[in-house]
Coordinates of C-alpha atoms and ligand atoms in Angstrom, one line a residue:
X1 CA 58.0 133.6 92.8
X2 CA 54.6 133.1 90.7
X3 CA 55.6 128.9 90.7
X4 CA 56.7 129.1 94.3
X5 CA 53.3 130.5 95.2
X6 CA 51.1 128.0 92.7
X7 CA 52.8 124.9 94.6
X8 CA 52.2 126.1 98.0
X9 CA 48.4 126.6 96.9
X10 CA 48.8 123.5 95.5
X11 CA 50.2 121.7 98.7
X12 CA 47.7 123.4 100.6
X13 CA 45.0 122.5 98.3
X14 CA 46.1 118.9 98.3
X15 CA 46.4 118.7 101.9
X16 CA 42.9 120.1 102.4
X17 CA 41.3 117.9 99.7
X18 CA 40.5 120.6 97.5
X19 CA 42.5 119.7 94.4
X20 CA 43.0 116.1 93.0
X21 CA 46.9 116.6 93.3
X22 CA 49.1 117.0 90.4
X23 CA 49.3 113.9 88.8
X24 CA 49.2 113.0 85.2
X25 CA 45.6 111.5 85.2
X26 CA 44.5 110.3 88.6
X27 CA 44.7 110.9 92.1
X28 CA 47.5 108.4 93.8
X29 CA 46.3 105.7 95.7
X30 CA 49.4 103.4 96.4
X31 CA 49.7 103.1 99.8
X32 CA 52.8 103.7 101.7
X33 CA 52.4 100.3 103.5
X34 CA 54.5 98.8 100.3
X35 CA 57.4 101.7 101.0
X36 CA 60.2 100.8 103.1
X37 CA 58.7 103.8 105.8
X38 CA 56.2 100.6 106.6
X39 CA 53.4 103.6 107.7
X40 CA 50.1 103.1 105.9
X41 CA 49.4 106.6 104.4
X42 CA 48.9 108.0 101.1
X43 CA 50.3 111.1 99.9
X44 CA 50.7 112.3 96.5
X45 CA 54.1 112.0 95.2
X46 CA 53.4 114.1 92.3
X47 CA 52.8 116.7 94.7
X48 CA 55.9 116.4 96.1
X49 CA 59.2 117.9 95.3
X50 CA 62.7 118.7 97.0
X51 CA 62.3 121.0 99.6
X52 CA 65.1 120.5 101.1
X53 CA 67.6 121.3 98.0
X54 CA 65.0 123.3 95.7
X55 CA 65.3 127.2 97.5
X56 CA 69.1 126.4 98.2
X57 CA 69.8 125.7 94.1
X58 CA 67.4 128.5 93.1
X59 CA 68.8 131.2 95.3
X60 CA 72.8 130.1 94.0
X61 CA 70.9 130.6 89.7
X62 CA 69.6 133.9 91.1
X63 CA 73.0 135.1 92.6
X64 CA 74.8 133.7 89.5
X65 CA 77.0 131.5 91.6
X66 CA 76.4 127.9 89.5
X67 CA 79.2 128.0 87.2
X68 CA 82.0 128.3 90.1
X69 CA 79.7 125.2 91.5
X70 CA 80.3 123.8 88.7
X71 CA 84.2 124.2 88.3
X72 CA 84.7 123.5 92.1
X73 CA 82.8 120.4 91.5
X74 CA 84.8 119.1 88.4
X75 CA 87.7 117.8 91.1
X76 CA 84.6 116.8 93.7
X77 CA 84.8 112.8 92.2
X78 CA 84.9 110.2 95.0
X79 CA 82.6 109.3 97.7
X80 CA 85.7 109.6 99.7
X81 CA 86.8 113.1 98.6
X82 CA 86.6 116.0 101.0
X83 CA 83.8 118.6 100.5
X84 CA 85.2 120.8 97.5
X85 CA 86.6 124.0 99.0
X86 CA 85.5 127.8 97.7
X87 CA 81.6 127.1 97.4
X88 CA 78.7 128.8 99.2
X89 CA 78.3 128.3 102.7
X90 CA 74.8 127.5 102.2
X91 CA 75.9 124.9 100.0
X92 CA 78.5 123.0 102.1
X93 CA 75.9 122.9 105.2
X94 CA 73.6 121.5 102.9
X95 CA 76.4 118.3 101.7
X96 CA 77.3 118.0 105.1
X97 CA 73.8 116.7 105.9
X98 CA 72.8 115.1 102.4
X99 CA 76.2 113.8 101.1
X100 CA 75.8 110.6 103.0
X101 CA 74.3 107.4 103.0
X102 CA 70.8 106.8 104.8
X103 CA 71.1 105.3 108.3
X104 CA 69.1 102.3 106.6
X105 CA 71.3 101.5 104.3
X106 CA 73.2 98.1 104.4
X107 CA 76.4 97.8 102.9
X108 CA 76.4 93.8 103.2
X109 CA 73.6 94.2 100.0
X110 CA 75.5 96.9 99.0
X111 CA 78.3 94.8 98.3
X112 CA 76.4 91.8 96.9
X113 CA 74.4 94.3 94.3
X114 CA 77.9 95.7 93.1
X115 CA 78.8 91.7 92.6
X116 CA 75.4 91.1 91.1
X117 CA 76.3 94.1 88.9
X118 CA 79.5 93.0 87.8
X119 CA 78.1 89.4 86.7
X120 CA 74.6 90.8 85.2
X121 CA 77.3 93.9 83.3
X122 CA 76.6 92.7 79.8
X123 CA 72.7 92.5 80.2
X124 CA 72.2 95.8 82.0
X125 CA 74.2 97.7 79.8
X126 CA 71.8 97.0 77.1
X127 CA 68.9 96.9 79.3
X128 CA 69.6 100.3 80.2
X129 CA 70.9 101.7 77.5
X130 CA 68.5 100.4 74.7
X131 CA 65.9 99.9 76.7
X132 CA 65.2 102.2 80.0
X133 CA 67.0 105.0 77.5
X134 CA 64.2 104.7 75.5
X135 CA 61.4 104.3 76.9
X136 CA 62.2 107.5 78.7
X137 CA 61.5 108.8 75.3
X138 CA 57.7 107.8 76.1
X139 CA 57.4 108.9 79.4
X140 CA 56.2 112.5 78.7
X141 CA 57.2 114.8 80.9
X142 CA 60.8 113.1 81.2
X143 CA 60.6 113.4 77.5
X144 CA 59.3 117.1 77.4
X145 CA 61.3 118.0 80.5
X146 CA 64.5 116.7 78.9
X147 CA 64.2 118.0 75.3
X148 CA 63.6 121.5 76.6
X149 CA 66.1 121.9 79.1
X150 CA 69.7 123.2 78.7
X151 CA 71.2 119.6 78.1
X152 CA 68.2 118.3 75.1
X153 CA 70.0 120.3 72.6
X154 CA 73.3 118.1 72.7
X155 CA 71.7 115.1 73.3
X156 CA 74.9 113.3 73.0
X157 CA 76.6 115.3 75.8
X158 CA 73.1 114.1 77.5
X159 CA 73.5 110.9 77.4
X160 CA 77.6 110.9 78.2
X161 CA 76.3 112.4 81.2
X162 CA 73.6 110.1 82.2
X163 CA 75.7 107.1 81.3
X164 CA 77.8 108.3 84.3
X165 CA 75.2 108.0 86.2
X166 CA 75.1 104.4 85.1
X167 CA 78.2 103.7 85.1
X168 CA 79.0 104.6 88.8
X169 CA 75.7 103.4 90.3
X170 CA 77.3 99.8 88.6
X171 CA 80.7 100.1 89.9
X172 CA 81.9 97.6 92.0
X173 CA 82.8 100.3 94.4
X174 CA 80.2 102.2 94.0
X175 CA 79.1 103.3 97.5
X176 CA 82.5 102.6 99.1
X177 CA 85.0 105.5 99.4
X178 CA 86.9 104.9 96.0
X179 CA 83.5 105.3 94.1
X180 CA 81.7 107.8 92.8
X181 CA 77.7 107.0 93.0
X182 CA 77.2 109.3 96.3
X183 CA 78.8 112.2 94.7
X184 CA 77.3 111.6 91.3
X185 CA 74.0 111.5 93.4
X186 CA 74.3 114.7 95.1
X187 CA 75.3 116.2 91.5
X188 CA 72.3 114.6 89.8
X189 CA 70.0 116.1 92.9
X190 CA 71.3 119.7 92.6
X191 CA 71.0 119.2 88.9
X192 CA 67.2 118.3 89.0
X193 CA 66.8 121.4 91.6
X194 CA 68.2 123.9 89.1
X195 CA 65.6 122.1 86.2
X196 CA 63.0 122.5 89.1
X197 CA 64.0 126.6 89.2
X198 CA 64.7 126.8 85.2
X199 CA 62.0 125.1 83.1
X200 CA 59.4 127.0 84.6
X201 CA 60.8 130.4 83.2
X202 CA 61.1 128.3 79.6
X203 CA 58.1 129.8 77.7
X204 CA 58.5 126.8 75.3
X205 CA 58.0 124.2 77.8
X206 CA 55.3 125.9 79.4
X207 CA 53.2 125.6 76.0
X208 CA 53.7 122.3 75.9
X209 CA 53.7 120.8 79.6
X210 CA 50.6 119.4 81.3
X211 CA 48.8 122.1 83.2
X212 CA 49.5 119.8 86.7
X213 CA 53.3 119.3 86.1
X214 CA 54.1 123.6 86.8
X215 CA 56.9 122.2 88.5
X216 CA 59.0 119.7 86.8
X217 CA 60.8 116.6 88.6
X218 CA 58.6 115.9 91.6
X219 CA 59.1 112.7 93.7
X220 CA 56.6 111.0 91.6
X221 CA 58.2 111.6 88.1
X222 CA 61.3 109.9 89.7
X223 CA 59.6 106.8 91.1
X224 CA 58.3 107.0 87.1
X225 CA 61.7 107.1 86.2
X226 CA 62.4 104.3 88.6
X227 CA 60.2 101.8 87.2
X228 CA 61.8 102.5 83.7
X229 CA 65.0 101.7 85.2
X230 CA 65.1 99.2 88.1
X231 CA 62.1 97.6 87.7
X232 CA 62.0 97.2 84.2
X233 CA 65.5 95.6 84.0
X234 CA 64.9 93.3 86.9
X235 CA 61.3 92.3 85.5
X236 CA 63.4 91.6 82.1
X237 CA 66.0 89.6 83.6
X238 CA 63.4 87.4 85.4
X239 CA 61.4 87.1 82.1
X240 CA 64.7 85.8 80.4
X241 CA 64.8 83.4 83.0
X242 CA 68.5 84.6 84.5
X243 CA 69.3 82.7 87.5
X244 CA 69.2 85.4 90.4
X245 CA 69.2 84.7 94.5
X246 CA 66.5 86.1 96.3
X247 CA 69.7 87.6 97.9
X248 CA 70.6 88.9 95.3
X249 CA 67.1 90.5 93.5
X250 CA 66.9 91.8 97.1
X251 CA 70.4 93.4 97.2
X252 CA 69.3 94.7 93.7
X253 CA 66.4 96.5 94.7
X254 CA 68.0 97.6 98.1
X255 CA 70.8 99.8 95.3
X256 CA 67.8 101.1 94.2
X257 CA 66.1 102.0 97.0
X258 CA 69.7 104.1 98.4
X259 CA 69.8 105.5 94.6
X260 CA 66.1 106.9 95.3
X261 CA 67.0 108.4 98.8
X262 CA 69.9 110.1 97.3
X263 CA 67.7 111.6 94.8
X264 CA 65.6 112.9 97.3
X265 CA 62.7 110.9 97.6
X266 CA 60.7 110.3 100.8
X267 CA 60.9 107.1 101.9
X268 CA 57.3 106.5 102.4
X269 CA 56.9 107.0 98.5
X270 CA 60.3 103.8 98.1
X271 CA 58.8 100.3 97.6
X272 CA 60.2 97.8 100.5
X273 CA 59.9 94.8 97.6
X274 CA 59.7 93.6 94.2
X275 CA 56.0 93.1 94.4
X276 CA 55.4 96.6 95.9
X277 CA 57.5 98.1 93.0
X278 CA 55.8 96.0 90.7
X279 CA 52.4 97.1 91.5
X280 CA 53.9 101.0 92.2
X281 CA 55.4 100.6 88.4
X282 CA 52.3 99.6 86.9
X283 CA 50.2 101.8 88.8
X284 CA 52.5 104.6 88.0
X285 CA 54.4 103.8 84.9
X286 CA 52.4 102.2 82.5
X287 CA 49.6 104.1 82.1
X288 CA 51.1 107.4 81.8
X289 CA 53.1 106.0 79.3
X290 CA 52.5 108.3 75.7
X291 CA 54.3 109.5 72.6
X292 CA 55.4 113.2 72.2
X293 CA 57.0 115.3 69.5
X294 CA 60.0 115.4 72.3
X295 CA 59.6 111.8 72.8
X296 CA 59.6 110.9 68.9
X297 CA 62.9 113.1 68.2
X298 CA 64.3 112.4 71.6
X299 CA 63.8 108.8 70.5
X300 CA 65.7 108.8 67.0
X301 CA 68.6 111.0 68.1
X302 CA 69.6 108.5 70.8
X303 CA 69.2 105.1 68.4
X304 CA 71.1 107.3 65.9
X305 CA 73.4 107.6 68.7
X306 CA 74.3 103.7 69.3
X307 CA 74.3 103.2 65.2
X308 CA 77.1 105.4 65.2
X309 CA 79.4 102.6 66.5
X310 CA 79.6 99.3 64.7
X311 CA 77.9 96.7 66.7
X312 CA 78.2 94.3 63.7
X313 CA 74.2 94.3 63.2
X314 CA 72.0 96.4 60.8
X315 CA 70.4 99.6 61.8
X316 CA 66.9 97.4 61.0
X317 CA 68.4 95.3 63.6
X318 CA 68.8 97.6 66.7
X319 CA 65.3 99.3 66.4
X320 CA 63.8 95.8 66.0
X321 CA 65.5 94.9 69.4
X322 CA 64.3 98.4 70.9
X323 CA 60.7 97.1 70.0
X324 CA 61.7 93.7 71.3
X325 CA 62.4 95.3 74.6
X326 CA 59.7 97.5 75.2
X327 CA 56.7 96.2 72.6
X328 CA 55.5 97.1 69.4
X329 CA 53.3 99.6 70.6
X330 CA 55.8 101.4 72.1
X331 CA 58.3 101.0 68.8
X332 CA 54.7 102.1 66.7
X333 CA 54.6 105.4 68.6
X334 CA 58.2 106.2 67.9
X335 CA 57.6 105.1 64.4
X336 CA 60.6 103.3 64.8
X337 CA 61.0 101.5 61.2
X338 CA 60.2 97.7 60.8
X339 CA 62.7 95.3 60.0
X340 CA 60.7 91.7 59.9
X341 CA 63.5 89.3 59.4
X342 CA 65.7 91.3 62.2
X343 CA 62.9 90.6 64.0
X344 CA 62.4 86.4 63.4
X345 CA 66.1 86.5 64.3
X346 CA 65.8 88.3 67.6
X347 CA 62.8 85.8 68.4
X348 CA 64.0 82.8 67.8
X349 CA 67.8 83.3 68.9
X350 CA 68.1 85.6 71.4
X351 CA 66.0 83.6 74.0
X352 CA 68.7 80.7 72.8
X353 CA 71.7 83.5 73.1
X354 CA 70.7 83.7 76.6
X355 CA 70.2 80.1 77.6
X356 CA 73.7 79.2 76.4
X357 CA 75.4 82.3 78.2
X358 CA 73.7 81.3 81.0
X359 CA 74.7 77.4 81.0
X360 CA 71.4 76.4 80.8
X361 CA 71.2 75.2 77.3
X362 CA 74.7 73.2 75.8
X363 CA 73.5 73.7 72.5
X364 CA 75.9 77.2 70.9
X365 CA 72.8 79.0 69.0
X366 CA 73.8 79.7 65.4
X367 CA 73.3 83.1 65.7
X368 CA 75.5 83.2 69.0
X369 CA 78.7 85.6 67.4
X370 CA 76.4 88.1 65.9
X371 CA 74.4 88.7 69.3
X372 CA 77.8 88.4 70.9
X373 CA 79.4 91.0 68.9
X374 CA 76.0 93.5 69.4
X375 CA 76.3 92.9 73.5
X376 CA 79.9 93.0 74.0
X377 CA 79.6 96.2 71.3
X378 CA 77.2 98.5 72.9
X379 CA 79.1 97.6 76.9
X380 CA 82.2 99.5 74.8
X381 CA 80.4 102.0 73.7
X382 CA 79.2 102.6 77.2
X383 CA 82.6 101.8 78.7
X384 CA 84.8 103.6 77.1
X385 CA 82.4 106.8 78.1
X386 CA 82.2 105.9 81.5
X387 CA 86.4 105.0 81.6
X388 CA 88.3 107.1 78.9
X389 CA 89.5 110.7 79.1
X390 CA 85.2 111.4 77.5
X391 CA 84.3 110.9 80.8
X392 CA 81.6 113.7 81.4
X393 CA 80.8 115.0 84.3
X394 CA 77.6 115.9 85.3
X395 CA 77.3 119.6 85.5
X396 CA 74.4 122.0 86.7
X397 CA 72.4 124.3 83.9
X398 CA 72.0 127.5 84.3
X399 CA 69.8 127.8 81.3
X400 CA 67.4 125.9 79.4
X401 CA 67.4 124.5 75.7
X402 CA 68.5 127.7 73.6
X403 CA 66.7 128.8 71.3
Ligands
HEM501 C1 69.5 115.5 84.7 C2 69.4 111.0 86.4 C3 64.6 111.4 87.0 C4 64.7 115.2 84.1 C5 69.9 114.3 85.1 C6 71.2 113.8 85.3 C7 71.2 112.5 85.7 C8 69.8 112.2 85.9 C9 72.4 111.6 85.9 C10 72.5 114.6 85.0 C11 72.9 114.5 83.6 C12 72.4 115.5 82.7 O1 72.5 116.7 83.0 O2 71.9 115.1 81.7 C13 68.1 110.7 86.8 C14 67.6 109.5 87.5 C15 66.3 109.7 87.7 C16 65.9 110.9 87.1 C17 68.5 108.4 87.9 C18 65.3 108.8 88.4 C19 65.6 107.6 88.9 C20 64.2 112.5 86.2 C21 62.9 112.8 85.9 C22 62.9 113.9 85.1 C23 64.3 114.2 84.8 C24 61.7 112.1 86.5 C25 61.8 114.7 84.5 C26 60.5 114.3 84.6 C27 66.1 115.7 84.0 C28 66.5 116.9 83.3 C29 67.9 117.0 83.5 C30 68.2 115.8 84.3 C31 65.6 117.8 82.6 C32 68.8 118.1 83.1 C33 69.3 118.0 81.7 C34 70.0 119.3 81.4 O3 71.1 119.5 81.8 O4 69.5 120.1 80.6 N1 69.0 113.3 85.6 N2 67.0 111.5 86.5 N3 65.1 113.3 85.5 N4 67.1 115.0 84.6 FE1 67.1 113.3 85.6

């Protein structure tokens, strides 16, 4: 009740001009004539949250009814599927009306972004995973937000679940009626409402959040999140120089942009282009970015993760090509440790790994089988997560991190 009341004065405040609006460091300024609304207005994302799933999530916490959710959800799978039978009423109106694609979506680029997908697989599996995985670690409310809720104490659980987020966002089928990604979706939203409801009541995260962020996940920590994702793999394939349509970039970001809505963002907040998301992402993203205690142990349980499996490379190896992905300075401020020959290596062959998996270079580097091997090594240890019987399924808290 206390939070509910602080973000209406805050919505009010914002609307009348009286407070700056909660973001991170300064007041937003990107105009919604970039988003795929088209309107030219500026409203504070970070002032925004999910009003249409927040006081439907909280009031099914308060009356103790998530963990039937939960079990009547475990059989809820395909896009397809009916609505799962024996929930609250409150809660099937609500999936009637939000478990569905937006009327702008296309499913031509739909289609062309799941074969895009399929052909980039190898690339966006350790784009993802090594890199968008991490640098969450140094986003820090993401990081704080995630180490203190229910799911940062089995970080491994964590990221089973995430990578099935991953995983059917890449399907080939994603958005058809086989797939999962709209379910998944709809999970991941009511998931981020419950966080919304829980974190606040953590007395642990409260010590440690930024006075603005009372309310955690609002619409602009997800464009954040965005960037780190989307935009920062399809700025990394680019810079690689992977030979991509303009068809296809756009089918790309158009996923994206469905992947957003589903999440509940406004639309006037979703870039319409790359350029737009560009210049959201490094308004947005890159100067918030930030090392944390959360972010720093976040950071080394999740590389400790991927050097559990043996991707034929050195541990030395796989932080070097964290750092590699996402700078130095990042790598610096989760002291991740140096490795300077893994690092000459990375340099010098993986820009000729590329060109020869690409066709654009005849010449088989000599360092082709070991970057083969690391690729093809992390894609299992994603796959057989997102395919075996460990498939997780994303369930809703009902607490935060114990303890
Ligand atoms: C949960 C995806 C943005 C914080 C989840 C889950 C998924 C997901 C798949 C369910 C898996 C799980 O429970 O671990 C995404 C995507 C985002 C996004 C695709 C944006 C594009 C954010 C942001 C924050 C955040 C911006 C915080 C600032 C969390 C937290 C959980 C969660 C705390 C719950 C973990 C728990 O169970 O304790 N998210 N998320 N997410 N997300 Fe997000």
């Amino acid at each position: 009740m206390e939070n509910l009341s602080r973000r209406r004065v805050l919505t009010l405040g914002a609307g009348l001009g009286l407070v700056g609006a909660a973001t991170p460091s300064t007041a937003w300024a990107w105009s919604s004539a970039g988003s795929i609304a088209g309107t030219d207005t500026i409203t504070d994302p970070w002032g925004v949250w999910d009003d249409a799933t927040d006081p439907l999530v909280a009031s099914l916490l308060r009356d103790g009814q998530i963990p039937a959710v939960n079990t009547a959800f475990d059989k809820w799978v395909n896009n397809g599927d009916a609505l799962p039978s024996g929930i609250p009423a409150g809660l099937t109106t609500y999936l009637q009306q939000h478990n569905r694609l937006p009327s702008w979506a296309d499913q031509t680029k739909l289609n062309r972004a799941a074969q895009f997908n399929k052909r980039m697989s190898m690339y966006l599996f350790l784009l993802y995973g090594l890199g968008s995985g991490i640098m969450s670690t140094v986003i820090p409310r993401e990081a704080r937000n995630v180490y203190w809720s229910e799911g940062g104490a089995d970080m491994k659980a964590r990221a089973a679940k995430t990578f099935t987020y991953g995983y059917d966002l890449s399907a080939i089928d994603a958005f058809q009626p086989s797939g999962h990604f709209v379910v998944t979706s709809n999970k991941t939203r009511l998931t981020h409402a419950a966080v919304r409801h829980l974190l606040p009541q953590s007395a642990k995260w409260r010590a440690v959040t930024d006075d603005q962020d009372f309310i955690p996940i609002s619409n602009g920590d997800i464009l954040i999140t965005f960037h780190s994702l989307g935009t920062f793999v399809h700025g990394k394939l680019k810079s690689w120089g992977i030979r991509m349509s303009a068809a296809e970039e756009d089918a790309f970001l158009h996923m994206w942009q469905v992947a957003l809505h589903l999440l509940g963002v406004r639309d006037d907040f979703i870039p319409a282009s790359w350029a737009a998301a560009k210049q959201q992402s490094a308004y947005a993203l890159t100067p918030i970015m930030a090392p944390t205690p959360e972010g720093i142990d976040l950071a080394d349980i999740l590389l400790g993760l991927t050097s559990q499996i043996d991707l034929g490379v050195t541990k030395g190896f796989q932080r070097e090509f964290a750092r590699y992905l996402l700078s130095d300075k990042v790598g610096d401020w989760l002291k991740l440790p140096r490795d300077y020959a893994a690092r000459t290596l990375i340099e010098v062959g993986w820009p000729a790994y590329v060109a020869f998996r690409e066709g654009l270079s005849p010449i088989m580097p000599t360092g082709f089988s070991m970057f083969d091997r690391f690729v093809r090594g992390l894609a299992m240890l994603f796959l057989n997560n997102g395919t075996s019987a460990t498939y997780t399924p994303i369930t809703i808290p009902t607490g935060n991190r114990p303890g």
